Amino acid sequence: MNQFTSFNSNSATGNVDINGTIEYLTQWDFNYLTNDLELKRREEFGTYKKLSEDPLKIKYTINEGVVWSDGTPIDAGDLMLAWAVQSGHFDDAKTNDAGDVVSGTNYFSYAGSTSGLGLTDVPEIGDDGRSITMTYSKPYADWEIAFGVGLPAHVVAKGAGLKNEQALTDLLLSAPEGDPENPKKRPKLKKVANFWNTGFDTTTFPSNKGLTLSSGPYMVESMVPDRSMTLVRNPEYDWGPEPKIDEIVIRYIPESPSQVQALQNGEVDIIAPQASGDIKASLEQLSGFKMLTGQMLSFDHIDLKYGGVFKDVDVRKAFMNTIPRNQIVQSTIAQVIPDAKPRDSHVFDMGTPGYKASVKVNGSENWQEVDIQKAKELLNGRTPKVKIMYNADNPNRVDAYTLIAESAEKAGFNVVDGGLPGNKWGAALTAGGWDATIFGWISDGVGVTGVPQLYGCGSASNFTGFCDEKAQQAMDELIVTTDPQKQQELKITVDKRLFETGYGLPLFQSPGIIAYNDKLKGIEFMGNQTGVWWNFWEWEVAK
């Protein structure tokens, strides 16, 4: 597991696995997914109710007595801040073809898609001060998973220099909607957004304990930089299931062999190492431990920036022709899954209904083998300098980089190693300074909003600057489409455009391994981003 970097896992820079794990342990919400990808409501925390179908109107209410770990009630102010972040309501930025802002401002750097809640106007706050009601201008396919509470509004208000939470709520209620044709400077809102974007980033235990506030069963008690984090029970928490374990210590051990050794030595009780043949074999030799395996809803890929050295589509496609996907698969996941093959879709997970249908038509057949001669023809004598960024603590990414660099240089590319430590590469995705990047996406396994989140024009999680009119039209229609067959057709359209415009290439879909001390009970495999933590409140240590 990588090192912790932020208490805001929903920001573009904080959106990495360990930060999301801490959020899941400490921040409660209106629902969660089981390992069967079944949506379960947390009605002990709060409720949401569809008030009408046309127009779609949803009311969210926090239950009385639900508070942050400092005793402050969770209320409509927190919901309003979450809506402001997740809707993009105040954004008025215009971008160029490379995705760079040329006028106006994108306020909150939200890692999710704003396309869904962007269909809503300013919510109405209920008289009880614990509810908000949103009205959508169009139907929205993912309305039930669209909204989460997020960060404490009273902490963000203070961090932005406002008097209190009410002042923040008043600001959000009164500020005009963003208009890219007539952008306005809104310094107070910008301070709020700036604090939300970066104010929760830290690798050490912060002096401002407001950054660590919890609304769930656990709260962060201490941190050892680049080594570990300790979580204990939240004394204010008395809603929802009570966890059976008093304290959880999370160790940051990026190297999989070191994780296995730590498990064997009793330094940790559970690990989720990167799957490889060697790791699986090592775990099978241990006694007193159990192992679970399964298919993850995640895939590794290499993405190319639509600007700089890769502004020319021929240069992008030349580089794609050098990527040895089969060789990468053989050196990584084939050690766990002997018949593993490269993944041939950017949008569909292997094994899902739309995958085979998309692969037949998305153009992935053009990228099955390395073609150095074709790459040279497309380059036409050019020798582009390409910096590839990746997590240098991840052995699969190191292998992929090494094989890609070796192959690309045969075609005339001058490849620069942009590998970064595990606690730095996530922030580098948004900071720039790279031409191509190797990393992984993992989906929650439900809904369609993840597509515009990754590939929508101007999305904070769209790091390449990809912005295609045909793909965007399909994504705009996708989020308001409830028919599953039509959703599949629209997703295939996006998939095709990603291949046709030279976005980069998917590499492989990841297998998963969990190993744990057999004294632990309640551990179950989960393939989405929640991973093994999905039912942590059911864990217990046998006596």
XYZ file of C-alpha atoms in Angstrom:
543
model
C 0.000 0.000 0.000
C 1.260 3.470 -0.906
C 1.917 6.238 1.620
C -0.931 8.439 2.792
C -1.004 11.922 1.265
C -4.381 13.562 1.932
C -7.531 13.513 4.060
C -9.396 14.560 0.908
C -9.484 11.550 -1.386
C -12.037 13.264 -3.632
C -9.609 15.904 -4.866
C -7.720 15.399 -8.108
C -4.401 15.185 -6.239
C -5.711 13.150 -3.306
C -7.479 10.506 -5.370
C -5.191 7.532 -4.629
C -5.934 4.169 -3.045
C -4.658 4.685 0.516
C -6.449 8.033 0.888
C -9.687 6.444 -0.284
C -9.237 3.641 2.224
C -8.895 6.078 5.116
C -11.970 7.944 3.932
C -13.965 4.696 3.846
C -12.930 3.872 7.417
C -13.657 7.326 8.807
C -16.377 8.942 6.683
C -19.893 7.498 6.719
C -22.380 8.133 3.925
C -25.891 7.428 2.675
C -25.050 4.033 1.148
C -22.303 1.533 0.334
C -21.710 -1.458 -1.960
C -21.455 -5.079 -0.873
C -18.984 -7.432 -2.536
C -21.895 -8.585 -4.722
C -22.100 -4.954 -5.936
C -25.467 -4.592 -4.228
C -26.276 -1.079 -3.043
C -27.140 -0.921 0.667
C -28.573 2.156 2.385
C -27.161 3.404 5.688
C -30.408 4.663 7.130
C -28.874 4.964 10.618
C -26.777 7.820 9.184
C -29.282 9.531 6.937
C -31.921 8.991 4.300
C -32.583 9.955 0.713
C -35.979 9.911 -0.940
C -37.210 10.412 -4.495
C -39.929 13.057 -4.184
C -40.857 13.053 -7.863
C -39.865 11.398 -11.142
C -40.536 14.288 -13.536
C -38.759 16.431 -12.675
C -36.406 14.151 -10.777
C -36.323 15.518 -7.232
C -34.305 13.939 -4.396
C -34.298 14.873 -0.719
C -31.299 14.040 1.492
C -31.626 14.195 5.271
C -29.007 13.639 7.976
C -30.457 11.943 11.043
C -30.682 13.887 14.271
C -27.746 13.220 16.595
C -25.266 12.375 13.813
C -22.136 14.463 14.435
C -18.522 14.892 13.417
C -15.952 13.517 15.854
C -15.551 16.982 17.408
C -19.254 16.949 18.323
C -20.389 19.359 15.603
C -23.673 18.241 13.997
C -23.526 17.056 10.398
C -26.174 19.137 8.658
C -27.345 20.952 5.561
C -24.201 23.103 5.507
C -22.101 19.995 4.962
C -24.501 18.810 2.266
C -24.386 22.189 0.525
C -20.592 22.149 0.407
C -20.648 18.614 -0.997
C -23.147 19.693 -3.659
C -21.012 22.708 -4.630
C -17.989 20.453 -5.091
C -19.729 17.615 -6.912
C -21.906 19.717 -9.224
C -19.311 22.088 -10.700
C -22.084 24.679 -10.454
C -19.731 27.634 -10.070
C -17.129 26.687 -12.699
C -16.779 29.148 -15.576
C -13.541 28.011 -17.189
C -12.878 27.631 -20.885
C -10.102 25.288 -22.020
C -8.052 24.877 -25.181
C -7.498 21.659 -27.143
C -4.754 20.621 -24.721
C -7.123 20.953 -21.761
C -5.432 24.075 -20.373
C -7.670 26.773 -18.852
C -7.552 29.905 -21.021
C -10.231 31.937 -19.214
C -12.368 31.702 -16.116
C -11.886 29.259 -13.239
C -12.561 25.654 -12.335
C -13.062 26.046 -8.597
C -13.140 22.653 -6.876
C -10.671 20.113 -8.290
C -13.112 17.246 -7.827
C -11.801 13.860 -8.952
C -15.294 12.609 -9.782
C -17.611 13.622 -12.601
C -19.719 16.753 -12.214
C -21.948 15.812 -15.145
C -24.685 14.304 -12.963
C -25.129 16.831 -10.181
C -24.373 19.473 -12.785
C -27.955 18.869 -13.924
C -29.226 20.338 -10.640
C -29.736 23.943 -9.614
C -28.973 25.286 -6.124
C -30.635 22.891 -3.626
C -33.345 23.926 -1.206
C -32.403 23.640 2.468
C -35.053 22.056 4.674
C -36.519 23.929 7.626
C -34.856 21.466 9.981
C -31.407 22.519 8.769
C -30.478 18.873 8.241
C -31.763 18.317 4.712
C -31.400 19.548 1.170
C -33.562 18.837 -1.861
C -32.095 18.690 -5.379
C -34.104 19.049 -8.568
C -32.626 17.715 -11.809
C -33.273 19.367 -15.163
C -33.151 15.938 -16.861
C -33.383 12.299 -15.776
C -30.105 11.036 -14.329
C -29.119 7.370 -14.602
C -26.919 7.291 -11.467
C -28.991 9.465 -9.147
C -28.908 6.916 -6.318
C -25.074 6.846 -6.153
C -24.581 10.447 -7.221
C -24.038 12.205 -3.921
C -21.870 11.837 -0.841
C -21.380 14.030 2.226
C -17.664 14.725 1.903
C -15.672 17.033 4.187
C -16.800 19.053 7.258
C -18.102 22.429 6.128
C -17.207 24.177 9.404
C -13.559 23.179 8.957
C -13.483 24.314 5.326
C -15.145 27.610 6.273
C -12.526 28.320 8.912
C -9.689 27.287 6.609
C -10.978 29.702 3.973
C -11.124 32.605 6.425
C -14.911 32.743 6.737
C -16.625 33.486 10.037
C -18.384 30.129 10.371
C -20.224 27.382 8.510
C -23.307 29.556 8.070
C -21.200 32.150 6.260
C -20.051 29.428 3.871
C -23.614 28.238 3.307
C -24.770 31.807 2.641
C -21.939 32.229 0.129
C -22.939 29.071 -1.741
C -26.591 30.088 -1.769
C -25.913 33.588 -3.092
C -23.010 33.145 -5.534
C -24.138 33.199 -9.191
C -23.829 30.109 -11.345
C -20.643 29.954 -13.397
C -20.924 31.349 -16.917
C -17.936 30.605 -19.221
C -19.083 33.356 -21.599
C -18.976 35.912 -18.793
C -16.553 34.642 -16.117
C -16.398 36.548 -12.855
C -13.736 36.721 -10.165
C -15.127 35.428 -6.876
C -12.273 35.655 -4.350
C -14.201 34.281 -1.359
C -15.353 31.247 -3.315
C -11.833 30.786 -4.672
C -10.427 30.692 -1.123
C -12.982 28.066 -0.172
C -12.100 25.978 -3.216
C -8.358 26.379 -2.680
C -8.647 25.113 0.887
C -10.852 22.210 -0.186
C -8.410 21.368 -3.001
C -5.175 21.306 -0.998
C -5.852 22.181 2.647
C -6.351 18.540 3.635
C -3.099 17.343 2.027
C -0.495 16.106 4.506
C 1.908 13.226 5.086
C 2.184 13.932 8.828
C -0.394 14.172 11.595
C -1.690 17.750 11.232
C -1.683 20.341 13.993
C -5.132 21.334 12.730
C -7.117 18.340 13.989
C -10.127 19.541 12.024
C -8.525 17.944 8.985
C -8.886 14.513 10.594
C -12.547 14.726 11.637
C -14.554 11.541 11.311
C -18.217 10.776 10.712
C -17.736 7.015 10.861
C -16.654 4.235 13.215
C -12.939 5.090 13.286
C -10.836 8.226 13.572
C -7.150 8.833 12.934
C -5.177 8.991 16.177
C -1.593 9.264 14.934
C 0.696 9.022 11.902
C 4.309 8.043 11.404
C 5.404 9.753 8.163
C 5.978 7.343 5.267
C 5.471 4.401 7.636
C 2.050 3.971 9.246
C -1.234 5.377 10.486
C -3.190 4.372 13.599
C -6.979 4.525 13.768
C -9.077 4.113 16.907
C -12.791 4.087 17.641
C -14.605 7.382 17.171
C -16.111 8.062 20.646
C -18.918 10.194 19.134
C -20.072 7.424 16.788
C -23.181 5.629 17.992
C -25.122 5.066 14.754
C -24.693 2.165 12.399
C -22.881 -1.117 13.035
C -20.354 -1.133 15.855
C -16.909 -2.397 14.805
C -15.499 -5.330 16.746
C -11.857 -4.180 16.649
C -10.672 -1.294 18.844
C -7.605 -0.225 16.883
C -6.361 -0.585 13.306
C -2.763 0.185 12.331
C -2.175 0.613 8.608
C 1.403 0.073 7.472
C 2.659 1.579 4.205
C 4.627 -1.246 2.573
C 4.698 -0.690 -1.193
C 6.820 -3.719 -2.139
C 4.797 -6.944 -2.328
C 7.611 -9.271 -1.131
C 8.051 -7.036 1.918
C 4.319 -7.292 2.605
C 4.530 -11.096 2.552
C 7.514 -10.990 4.904
C 5.690 -8.626 7.276
C 2.705 -10.993 7.328
C 4.914 -13.993 8.029
C 6.748 -12.135 10.807
C 3.515 -11.107 12.522
C 4.116 -7.401 11.868
C 0.771 -7.190 10.037
C -2.330 -9.394 10.014
C -3.672 -8.773 6.530
C -2.156 -7.778 3.185
C -3.394 -7.133 -0.354
C -0.152 -7.349 -2.359
C 0.145 -6.835 -6.068
C -0.644 -10.198 -7.610
C 2.214 -12.114 -9.195
C 3.194 -15.737 -9.536
C 6.044 -15.358 -7.074
C 3.811 -13.681 -4.480
C 1.125 -16.317 -4.819
C 3.715 -19.100 -4.481
C 5.238 -17.447 -1.400
C 1.839 -17.137 0.272
C 0.942 -20.741 -0.480
C 4.006 -21.851 1.474
C 2.933 -20.067 4.666
C 1.036 -21.801 7.457
C -1.467 -20.137 9.766
C -2.719 -17.827 7.029
C -5.545 -17.817 4.511
C -5.524 -16.496 0.950
C -8.365 -15.171 -1.215
C -8.082 -14.460 -4.948
C -10.402 -12.873 -7.485
C -10.752 -10.521 -10.440
C -10.326 -6.820 -9.711
C -12.379 -4.119 -11.408
C -9.138 -2.315 -12.207
C -6.828 -2.056 -15.177
C -3.388 -0.687 -15.947
C -3.031 1.576 -18.974
C -0.706 4.079 -20.625
C -2.204 7.478 -21.477
C -0.744 10.091 -23.838
C -1.178 13.846 -23.477
C -3.082 15.592 -26.260
C -0.495 18.356 -26.347
C 3.245 18.962 -26.319
C 5.189 16.212 -28.038
C 1.966 14.245 -28.564
C -0.091 17.096 -30.036
C 0.177 15.390 -33.453
C -2.080 12.325 -33.686
C 0.515 10.588 -35.884
C 3.082 10.848 -33.084
C 0.580 9.425 -30.594
C -0.245 6.520 -32.882
C 3.418 5.942 -33.667
C 4.081 5.552 -29.959
C 1.082 3.256 -29.537
C 2.508 1.005 -32.256
C 5.604 0.450 -30.077
C 3.794 -0.651 -26.905
C 4.482 -4.375 -26.308
C 1.238 -5.246 -24.554
C 1.590 -9.018 -24.868
C 5.112 -8.894 -23.466
C 3.939 -6.704 -20.573
C 1.174 -9.179 -19.737
C 3.623 -12.097 -19.799
C 6.036 -10.339 -17.434
C 3.338 -9.329 -14.951
C -0.094 -10.902 -14.476
C 0.481 -14.033 -16.594
C 2.425 -15.371 -13.617
C -0.905 -15.458 -11.750
C -3.278 -16.027 -14.671
C -1.370 -18.174 -17.203
C -3.867 -17.538 -20.021
C -4.072 -13.780 -19.352
C -4.448 -11.480 -22.344
C -4.160 -7.725 -22.815
C -7.320 -5.774 -22.070
C -8.835 -4.368 -25.274
C -11.213 -1.713 -23.934
C -10.756 1.607 -22.171
C -14.363 1.626 -20.960
C -15.576 -1.934 -20.314
C -14.178 -4.338 -17.733
C -13.307 -7.782 -19.049
C -16.113 -10.235 -18.346
C -18.867 -7.603 -18.371
C -21.689 -7.771 -20.943
C -20.436 -4.903 -23.090
C -16.787 -5.940 -23.317
C -16.970 -8.400 -26.225
C -19.440 -6.220 -28.108
C -17.114 -3.221 -27.862
C -13.937 -5.126 -28.769
C -15.554 -6.194 -32.056
C -15.897 -2.590 -33.227
C -13.723 -0.275 -31.087
C -10.560 -0.545 -33.191
C -8.479 -2.396 -30.628
C -7.587 -4.978 -33.296
C -5.158 -2.408 -34.722
C -2.981 -2.552 -31.606
C -2.513 -6.266 -30.988
C 1.149 -6.431 -32.000
C 4.149 -4.120 -31.955
C 4.842 -2.578 -35.365
C 8.109 -0.668 -35.276
C 8.156 -0.124 -39.040
C 4.723 1.499 -38.993
C 5.808 3.671 -36.052
C 8.843 4.857 -38.037
C 6.659 5.675 -41.030
C 4.330 7.774 -38.882
C 7.275 9.595 -37.294
C 8.774 10.315 -40.737
C 12.276 10.912 -39.384
C 11.249 12.681 -36.184
C 12.846 11.624 -32.880
C 10.442 12.914 -30.214
C 11.520 13.159 -26.586
C 8.911 11.447 -24.406
C 8.886 11.546 -20.593
C 6.950 8.639 -19.085
C 5.706 9.085 -15.501
C 4.746 6.105 -13.300
C 4.895 4.785 -9.733
C 8.465 3.549 -9.348
C 7.504 1.579 -6.214
C 5.065 -0.572 -8.196
C 6.905 -3.543 -9.800
C 4.304 -4.073 -12.534
C 4.572 -0.421 -13.578
C 8.371 -0.634 -13.540
C 8.223 -3.690 -15.812
C 5.767 -1.970 -18.138
C 7.901 1.180 -18.354
C 11.089 -0.786 -19.034
C 9.513 -2.790 -21.854
C 7.803 0.254 -23.405
C 10.942 2.388 -23.285
C 13.053 -0.325 -24.883
C 10.543 -0.831 -27.686
C 9.820 2.862 -28.330
C 13.480 3.714 -28.705
C 13.729 1.219 -31.579
C 11.309 3.441 -33.523
C 13.272 6.617 -32.813
C 11.641 7.915 -29.642
C 13.953 9.375 -27.002
C 12.367 8.064 -23.788
C 12.969 9.799 -20.449
C 12.363 7.912 -17.198
C 9.835 9.940 -15.165
C 9.286 7.353 -12.439
C 8.392 8.800 -9.018
C 8.038 7.361 -5.487
C 4.646 6.030 -4.467
C 3.834 9.099 -2.341
C 4.514 11.554 -5.176
C 3.230 10.174 -8.464
C -0.472 10.841 -7.684
C 0.036 14.586 -7.283
C 2.220 14.587 -10.409
C -0.742 13.480 -12.521
C -2.242 16.964 -12.220
C 1.022 18.875 -11.866
C 2.133 17.886 -15.365
C 5.732 17.596 -16.515
C 5.074 14.289 -18.296
C 4.078 13.249 -21.808
C 2.822 9.742 -21.065
C 1.863 8.059 -17.828
C 1.365 4.460 -16.731
C -1.112 3.935 -13.917
C -4.350 2.175 -13.041
C -8.037 2.961 -12.770
C -10.403 1.003 -10.558
C -14.170 1.276 -10.799
C -16.854 0.767 -8.188
C -18.653 -1.630 -10.545
C -21.975 0.219 -10.782
C -23.355 3.171 -12.710
C -22.194 5.029 -15.813
C -20.869 8.326 -14.439
C -17.356 6.901 -14.240
C -17.060 7.284 -18.017
C -17.310 11.107 -18.131
C -15.316 11.226 -14.907
C -12.309 9.785 -16.759
C -12.846 10.984 -20.325
C -15.138 14.029 -20.184
C -13.883 17.369 -21.492
C -12.402 19.322 -18.598
C -12.948 16.599 -15.981
C -10.446 16.827 -13.125
C -9.637 13.127 -13.597
C -9.018 13.572 -17.320
C -5.275 14.182 -17.129
C -4.487 13.934 -20.865
C -6.608 16.785 -22.201
C -8.704 14.405 -24.311
C -11.763 16.313 -25.514
C -13.660 14.882 -28.434
C -16.993 16.269 -29.625
C -18.468 12.906 -30.647
C -17.366 11.215 -27.416
C -18.630 14.110 -25.304
C -22.038 14.031 -26.990
C -22.249 10.316 -26.198
C -21.272 10.920 -22.559
C -23.781 13.755 -22.185
C -26.502 11.415 -23.435
C -25.184 8.504 -21.374
C -25.777 10.094 -17.986
C -29.442 10.806 -18.763
C -30.092 7.368 -20.300
C -31.614 4.639 -18.142
C -31.942 1.875 -20.777
C -29.034 -0.585 -20.307
C -28.740 -1.458 -24.016
C -28.633 2.193 -25.037
C -26.061 2.853 -22.290
C -23.876 0.106 -23.761
C -24.113 1.606 -27.264
C -23.090 5.037 -25.989
C -20.161 3.623 -24.016
C -18.985 1.793 -27.150
C -19.010 5.116 -29.008
C -16.687 6.598 -26.376
C -14.444 3.523 -26.460
C -14.084 3.788 -30.255
C -13.142 7.461 -30.134
C -10.459 6.811 -27.536
C -8.755 4.338 -29.872
C -9.392 6.422 -33.010
C -7.866 9.602 -31.592
C -4.782 7.937 -30.092
C -5.592 8.185 -26.385
C -3.100 5.482 -25.421
C -3.674 1.817 -24.712
C -5.172 -0.364 -21.978
C -2.595 -2.903 -20.831
C -4.202 -5.513 -18.580
C -6.948 -6.092 -16.056
C -5.578 -6.889 -12.623
C -6.071 -10.044 -10.567
C -6.339 -9.607 -6.802
C -4.851 -11.418 -3.826
C -5.658 -11.026 -0.133
C -3.797 -12.929 2.572
C -4.536 -12.774 6.288
C -3.891 -14.326 9.650
C -6.379 -17.150 10.119
C -7.303 -15.715 13.525
C -9.128 -12.943 11.682
C -12.789 -13.575 10.923
C -15.156 -11.801 8.528
C -12.653 -11.177 5.700
C -14.232 -11.374 2.234
C -12.868 -10.574 -1.243
C -14.046 -7.405 -2.979
C -12.977 -6.451 -6.513
C -13.711 -2.724 -6.560
C -11.784 0.204 -5.061
C -13.069 -0.487 -1.556
C -11.213 -3.799 -1.637
C -10.988 -5.981 1.431
C -12.137 -3.075 3.631
C -15.715 -3.146 2.324
C -17.096 -4.851 5.509
C -14.446 -3.831 8.066
C -17.062 -3.472 10.814
C -17.611 -7.248 10.625
C -13.939 -8.102 11.185
C -12.984 -9.697 14.472
C -10.055 -11.506 16.026
C -10.827 -15.015 17.253
C -9.896 -15.632 20.881
